[in-house]
Coordinates of C-alpha atoms and ligand atoms in Angstrom, one line a residue:
X29 CA 6.5 -48.7 -94.7
X30 CA 8.1 -52.0 -95.4
X31 CA 5.5 -54.3 -96.9
X32 CA 6.7 -57.2 -94.8
X33 CA 5.9 -55.4 -91.5
X34 CA 2.5 -55.6 -89.9
X35 CA 0.8 -52.5 -91.3
X36 CA -1.6 -50.0 -90.1
X37 CA -1.0 -50.1 -86.4
X38 CA 0.7 -47.6 -84.0
X39 CA 4.1 -48.3 -82.5
X40 CA 2.3 -49.4 -79.4
X41 CA 0.3 -52.0 -81.4
X42 CA 3.5 -53.3 -82.9
X43 CA 5.2 -53.6 -79.5
X44 CA 2.2 -55.5 -78.3
X45 CA 2.1 -57.7 -81.3
X46 CA 5.8 -58.5 -80.8
X47 CA 5.3 -59.4 -77.1
X48 CA 2.3 -61.6 -78.0
X49 CA 4.5 -63.3 -80.7
X50 CA 7.3 -63.9 -78.2
X51 CA 4.9 -65.3 -75.7
X52 CA 3.4 -67.6 -78.3
X53 CA 6.7 -69.0 -79.5
X54 CA 8.1 -69.0 -76.0
X55 CA 5.6 -71.7 -75.0
X56 CA 7.4 -73.9 -77.5
X57 CA 10.9 -72.9 -76.1
X58 CA 11.8 -70.5 -78.9
X59 CA 12.9 -66.9 -78.4
X60 CA 13.9 -64.0 -80.6
X61 CA 17.6 -63.3 -81.0
X62 CA 17.2 -59.6 -81.9
X63 CA 16.1 -58.7 -78.4
X64 CA 19.4 -60.0 -76.9
X65 CA 21.9 -59.9 -79.8
X66 CA 24.1 -57.1 -78.5
X67 CA 24.2 -58.3 -75.0
X68 CA 25.2 -61.7 -76.3
X69 CA 27.8 -60.9 -78.9
X70 CA 29.6 -58.0 -77.2
X71 CA 32.3 -55.8 -78.4
X72 CA 34.6 -56.9 -75.6
X73 CA 34.6 -59.3 -72.7
X74 CA 31.6 -58.5 -70.5
X75 CA 32.4 -60.5 -67.3
X76 CA 30.4 -60.4 -64.1
X77 CA 33.7 -61.0 -62.3
X78 CA 34.9 -58.0 -60.2
X79 CA 38.3 -57.1 -58.9
X80 CA 38.6 -58.0 -55.2
X81 CA 41.1 -58.7 -52.5
X82 CA 40.8 -61.1 -49.6
X83 CA 43.0 -60.2 -46.7
X84 CA 44.7 -63.0 -44.8
X85 CA 44.3 -61.1 -41.5
X86 CA 40.6 -61.1 -42.1
X87 CA 40.1 -64.7 -43.2
X88 CA 42.6 -66.5 -40.9
X89 CA 40.5 -66.0 -37.8
X90 CA 37.4 -67.3 -39.7
X91 CA 39.4 -70.4 -40.8
X92 CA 40.4 -71.0 -37.2
X93 CA 36.8 -70.6 -36.2
X94 CA 35.7 -73.1 -38.8
X95 CA 38.1 -75.5 -37.2
X96 CA 36.0 -75.4 -34.0
X97 CA 32.7 -75.9 -35.8
X98 CA 33.3 -78.9 -38.0
X99 CA 36.0 -81.6 -38.4
X100 CA 37.8 -82.3 -41.6
X101 CA 36.3 -85.8 -41.6
X102 CA 32.7 -84.5 -41.2
X103 CA 33.2 -81.7 -43.7
X104 CA 35.1 -84.0 -46.1
X105 CA 36.9 -80.8 -47.1
X106 CA 36.9 -78.0 -44.6
X107 CA 37.1 -75.0 -47.0
X108 CA 36.1 -71.4 -47.0
X109 CA 35.3 -70.6 -50.6
X110 CA 36.5 -67.2 -51.9
X111 CA 33.4 -66.1 -53.8
X112 CA 33.8 -63.2 -56.3
X113 CA 31.6 -60.3 -55.3
X114 CA 30.1 -60.3 -58.8
X115 CA 29.4 -64.0 -58.7
X116 CA 27.8 -64.5 -55.2
X117 CA 26.1 -67.8 -54.8
X118 CA 28.0 -69.3 -57.6
X119 CA 31.0 -70.8 -55.7
X120 CA 33.7 -69.3 -57.8
X121 CA 36.4 -66.7 -57.8
X122 CA 36.2 -66.0 -61.5
X123 CA 33.7 -67.0 -64.1
X124 CA 35.8 -70.1 -64.9
X125 CA 37.8 -70.9 -61.7
X126 CA 37.1 -71.9 -58.2
X127 CA 39.2 -70.9 -55.1
X128 CA 39.0 -72.0 -51.5
X129 CA 41.1 -71.9 -48.4
X130 CA 41.4 -75.4 -46.9
X131 CA 42.3 -75.8 -43.2
X132 CA 43.6 -79.1 -41.8
X133 CA 44.4 -79.3 -38.1
X134 CA 47.0 -81.6 -36.4
X135 CA 45.8 -85.2 -36.4
X136 CA 43.1 -84.7 -39.0
X137 CA 42.4 -86.6 -42.1
X138 CA 40.3 -85.4 -45.1
X139 CA 39.1 -88.7 -46.6
X140 CA 40.0 -90.1 -50.1
X141 CA 38.0 -89.3 -53.2
X142 CA 38.5 -88.6 -56.9
X143 CA 36.8 -86.4 -59.4
X144 CA 37.0 -85.2 -63.0
X145 CA 38.0 -81.7 -61.9
X146 CA 41.7 -80.9 -61.7
X147 CA 42.9 -79.3 -58.5
X148 CA 46.0 -77.3 -57.5
X149 CA 47.1 -76.8 -54.0
X150 CA 49.1 -73.7 -53.2
X151 CA 50.5 -73.8 -49.7
X152 CA 49.9 -70.7 -47.6
X153 CA 50.4 -71.4 -43.9
X154 CA 51.9 -74.1 -41.7
X155 CA 54.3 -76.9 -42.5
X156 CA 54.3 -80.7 -42.7
X157 CA 50.7 -81.7 -43.7
X158 CA 50.5 -84.0 -46.6
X159 CA 48.3 -84.8 -49.6
X160 CA 48.4 -87.9 -51.6
X161 CA 48.1 -88.5 -55.4
X162 CA 47.0 -92.0 -56.1
X163 CA 48.7 -93.1 -52.9
X164 CA 51.9 -91.1 -53.4
X165 CA 52.4 -88.7 -50.4
X166 CA 53.7 -85.2 -50.7
X167 CA 54.6 -83.3 -47.5
X168 CA 53.9 -79.7 -48.2
X169 CA 55.7 -76.4 -47.3
X170 CA 54.7 -72.8 -47.8
X171 CA 55.0 -71.7 -51.4
X172 CA 54.9 -75.3 -52.8
X173 CA 52.6 -75.9 -55.8
X174 CA 51.0 -79.3 -55.8
X175 CA 48.8 -80.9 -58.5
X176 CA 45.9 -83.2 -58.0
X177 CA 45.3 -84.5 -61.5
X178 CA 41.8 -85.2 -62.8
X179 CA 40.5 -88.6 -61.6
X180 CA 43.3 -89.4 -59.2
X181 CA 42.5 -90.4 -55.6
X182 CA 43.5 -87.9 -53.1
X183 CA 43.3 -87.4 -49.4
X184 CA 44.9 -84.8 -47.1
X185 CA 46.3 -85.4 -43.6
X186 CA 48.2 -83.5 -41.0
X187 CA 50.6 -85.4 -38.7
X188 CA 52.5 -82.2 -37.8
X189 CA 51.8 -80.1 -34.7
X190 CA 50.4 -77.0 -36.4
X191 CA 47.4 -76.1 -38.5
X192 CA 48.0 -76.0 -42.2
X193 CA 46.1 -73.8 -44.8
X194 CA 46.4 -74.0 -48.5
X195 CA 44.6 -72.5 -51.4
X196 CA 42.6 -75.0 -53.5
X197 CA 42.3 -73.9 -57.2
X198 CA 39.9 -76.0 -59.2
X199 CA 38.5 -75.9 -62.7
X200 CA 35.0 -76.7 -61.3
X201 CA 33.1 -74.0 -63.4
X202 CA 34.8 -75.2 -66.6
X203 CA 33.8 -78.8 -66.0
X204 CA 30.3 -77.7 -65.0
X205 CA 30.0 -75.7 -68.2
X206 CA 30.8 -78.9 -70.1
X207 CA 28.6 -81.2 -68.0
X208 CA 31.5 -83.6 -67.8
X209 CA 31.8 -84.2 -64.0
X210 CA 32.1 -87.5 -62.2
X211 CA 33.1 -88.3 -58.6
X212 CA 33.8 -91.3 -56.6
X213 CA 34.7 -92.0 -52.9
X214 CA 37.9 -93.8 -52.3
X215 CA 38.8 -96.5 -49.8
X216 CA 42.5 -95.8 -49.6
X217 CA 43.9 -94.6 -46.3
X218 CA 47.0 -92.7 -45.6
X219 CA 48.8 -95.9 -44.4
X220 CA 48.6 -97.6 -47.8
X221 CA 51.0 -97.2 -50.6
X222 CA 52.6 -93.9 -49.6
X223 CA 55.8 -93.7 -51.4
X224 CA 56.9 -90.1 -51.0
X225 CA 57.2 -87.3 -53.4
X226 CA 60.9 -87.3 -53.5
X227 CA 60.8 -90.2 -56.0
X228 CA 58.3 -88.2 -58.1
X229 CA 60.7 -85.2 -58.1
X230 CA 63.6 -87.6 -58.9
X231 CA 61.7 -89.0 -61.9
X232 CA 60.4 -85.8 -63.4
X233 CA 61.8 -82.8 -61.6
X234 CA 65.3 -82.7 -63.2
X235 CA 64.6 -82.1 -66.9
X236 CA 64.8 -85.9 -67.3
X237 CA 62.3 -88.7 -67.2
X238 CA 62.4 -92.4 -66.6
X239 CA 63.4 -94.4 -69.7
X240 CA 60.4 -95.9 -71.4
X241 CA 58.0 -93.5 -69.7
X242 CA 54.7 -93.0 -71.6
X243 CA 52.2 -90.4 -70.4
X244 CA 48.6 -91.6 -69.9
X245 CA 47.3 -88.1 -69.4
X246 CA 48.0 -84.5 -70.4
X247 CA 48.5 -83.5 -66.8
X248 CA 52.1 -83.2 -65.6
X249 CA 53.4 -86.5 -64.1
X250 CA 55.4 -84.2 -61.8
X251 CA 52.9 -83.3 -59.1
X252 CA 55.2 -81.4 -56.6
X253 CA 56.9 -78.1 -57.5
X254 CA 58.8 -77.2 -54.3
X255 CA 59.0 -73.4 -53.6
X256 CA 62.7 -73.7 -52.8
X257 CA 63.5 -74.4 -56.4
X258 CA 61.0 -71.9 -57.9
X259 CA 62.3 -69.2 -55.7
X260 CA 65.9 -69.9 -56.6
X261 CA 65.1 -69.9 -60.3
X262 CA 63.4 -66.5 -60.0
X263 CA 66.4 -65.1 -58.0
X264 CA 68.8 -66.3 -60.6
X265 CA 66.7 -64.7 -63.4
X266 CA 66.7 -61.5 -61.4
X267 CA 70.4 -61.4 -61.4
X268 CA 70.7 -62.1 -65.2
X269 CA 67.9 -60.1 -66.9
X270 CA 65.9 -56.9 -66.6
X271 CA 62.4 -57.3 -65.3
X272 CA 59.6 -57.2 -67.9
X273 CA 57.8 -53.8 -67.8
X274 CA 54.5 -55.4 -66.8
X275 CA 55.2 -58.6 -65.0
X276 CA 58.8 -58.5 -63.7
X277 CA 60.4 -61.9 -63.8
X278 CA 57.7 -64.5 -64.5
X279 CA 57.7 -68.2 -65.1
X280 CA 54.9 -70.6 -65.9
X281 CA 54.8 -74.1 -64.5
X282 CA 55.1 -76.8 -67.1
X283 CA 54.5 -80.5 -67.7
X284 CA 58.3 -81.4 -67.9
X285 CA 57.6 -84.2 -70.3
X286 CA 55.6 -82.2 -72.9
X287 CA 56.6 -78.6 -72.1
X288 CA 52.9 -77.8 -72.1
X289 CA 50.9 -76.5 -69.2
X290 CA 51.2 -78.4 -65.9
X291 CA 47.4 -78.8 -65.8
X292 CA 45.5 -78.9 -69.1
X293 CA 42.7 -76.6 -67.8
X294 CA 44.6 -74.3 -65.4
X295 CA 47.6 -72.1 -66.2
X296 CA 49.9 -71.6 -63.2
X297 CA 52.6 -69.0 -62.8
X298 CA 55.1 -67.6 -60.3
X299 CA 56.7 -64.2 -60.6
X300 CA 59.2 -62.0 -58.8
X301 CA 58.8 -58.2 -58.7
X302 CA 61.7 -56.3 -57.3
X303 CA 61.2 -53.7 -54.6
X304 CA 59.8 -50.4 -55.8
X305 CA 58.6 -52.0 -59.1
X306 CA 56.2 -49.8 -61.0
X307 CA 54.6 -52.1 -63.6
X308 CA 53.0 -50.7 -66.7
X309 CA 49.4 -51.4 -67.6
X310 CA 48.4 -55.0 -68.7
X311 CA 45.3 -56.8 -69.6
X312 CA 44.4 -60.3 -70.9
X313 CA 41.3 -62.3 -71.4
X314 CA 42.1 -64.8 -68.7
X315 CA 40.7 -63.5 -65.4
X316 CA 43.5 -64.2 -63.0
X317 CA 43.8 -65.2 -59.3
X318 CA 46.9 -64.0 -57.5
X319 CA 48.3 -65.3 -54.2
X320 CA 50.9 -63.2 -52.4
X321 CA 53.8 -65.4 -51.3
X322 CA 56.2 -62.7 -50.2
X323 CA 56.3 -58.9 -50.1
X324 CA 54.0 -55.9 -50.1
X325 CA 52.6 -53.8 -52.8
X326 CA 49.4 -52.9 -54.7
X327 CA 47.4 -53.8 -57.7
X328 CA 45.9 -50.7 -59.4
X329 CA 42.8 -51.8 -61.3
X330 CA 40.1 -49.5 -62.6
X331 CA 39.2 -47.1 -59.8
X332 CA 40.5 -49.5 -57.1
X333 CA 43.8 -49.9 -55.4
X334 CA 44.2 -53.4 -53.9
X335 CA 46.9 -53.1 -51.3
X336 CA 48.4 -56.5 -50.7
X337 CA 50.7 -58.3 -48.2
X338 CA 51.7 -61.9 -47.6
X339 CA 49.0 -64.6 -47.9
X340 CA 46.5 -62.2 -49.4
X341 CA 44.5 -63.3 -52.5
X342 CA 43.3 -61.0 -55.2
X343 CA 41.6 -61.3 -58.5
X344 CA 41.9 -59.4 -61.8
X345 CA 38.9 -59.8 -64.2
X346 CA 39.2 -60.5 -67.9
X347 CA 40.3 -57.5 -70.0
X348 CA 40.4 -55.0 -67.2
X349 CA 43.7 -53.1 -67.3
X350 CA 45.8 -53.3 -64.2
X351 CA 49.3 -52.3 -62.9
X352 CA 51.4 -54.1 -60.2
X353 CA 53.5 -52.0 -57.9
X354 CA 55.7 -53.0 -55.0
X355 CA 57.3 -51.6 -51.9
X356 CA 59.5 -54.7 -51.2
X357 CA 60.6 -57.7 -53.2
X358 CA 57.4 -59.5 -54.0
X359 CA 56.6 -63.0 -55.1
X360 CA 53.2 -63.8 -56.6
X361 CA 51.7 -67.1 -57.5
X362 CA 48.8 -66.9 -60.0
X363 CA 46.4 -69.1 -62.0
X364 CA 43.8 -68.8 -64.7
X365 CA 42.0 -70.6 -67.5
X366 CA 44.7 -69.5 -70.1
X367 CA 45.3 -73.1 -71.3
X368 CA 41.6 -73.5 -72.2
X369 CA 41.5 -70.2 -74.0
X370 CA 44.8 -70.9 -75.9
X371 CA 43.6 -74.3 -77.0
X372 CA 40.5 -72.7 -78.5
X373 CA 42.3 -69.8 -80.1
X374 CA 40.6 -67.3 -77.8
X375 CA 43.3 -65.9 -75.6
X376 CA 44.3 -62.3 -76.1
X377 CA 46.6 -59.9 -74.1
X378 CA 47.4 -56.2 -74.5
X379 CA 50.2 -54.1 -73.0
Ligands
GTQ15 O1 40.5 -81.3 -51.8 O2 39.4 -82.6 -53.0 O3 38.3 -76.9 -52.2 O4 37.2 -81.9 -54.0 C1 36.9 -78.3 -53.4 C2 36.6 -79.6 -53.8 C3 38.9 -79.1 -52.4 C4 39.6 -81.5 -52.5 C5 38.0 -78.1 -52.6 C6 37.5 -80.6 -53.6 C7 38.6 -80.4 -52.8

């Protein structure tokens, strides 16, 4: 027997001695690594995140019901959070990303505030509601991708005659992990300083920028990426190149001034999969949230087949292989923490 080990006792004695030792050092907030080493430093990602699909047909009536129970003003943000089944109670769709469906009814206003978290809006239903970014108003259409950069005042309003729903994607869990969150209520109202997003698109949306422009943040100065343009780009690609075996025709949204990600903490993408596409298996370390814009198909992941249609949302956890298949032309928006992983030299993919 090793001379350094406590000698003379039975295995039971040793187990008891160890437990007593752990208790003793535990009182001073110390704990032995060897009891947890292999669940801590795992061979591969060991995410609690599970694959799941949220069907629009199921959540839309609940969104409408939420509209009868609380106003946008009272709620501040009237949102149904999409909570990953493996992360219940933790207000997130993946370990690192938040997703919620926000409803704003005709005539409503969701009041101004700002926070450290970055947000994206991906428009799913309705037409003509707006959001503001430091007083600049964007009127949103289905399929548009809109950025609310970190620490910019934003409010949402609906002067149209129909309800509007968009998906909110935020980096809340990342900012929480880092304990770097701040928030502040705003006093701006929709009537002040609304200049319209067309000027934003004119400044930054044409592979040009205003002379003398200097960025003050890493977030894209372009905050509105209209679907019309994205859709046309994908359609043009489809005519000029073969689809990638895993992801079809796929573009990532960029900050047009730096060429880097549009949001420093959230990678955003749009892809077109032709009808009857049979994607090959793919996996990556960034758990990914998909929003179906157009088309029908399925995501085959593990033992599950997630059959999707327009406005459904589904999630593919880190490092789980999955295949995308379609029955009609399909457009998918997606987002993940890829920029964070890339910045830290952690991101991996395999196909
Ligand atoms: O619109 O500002 O879904 O602050 C969660 C937190 C939306 C928003 C959310 C937020 C917002």
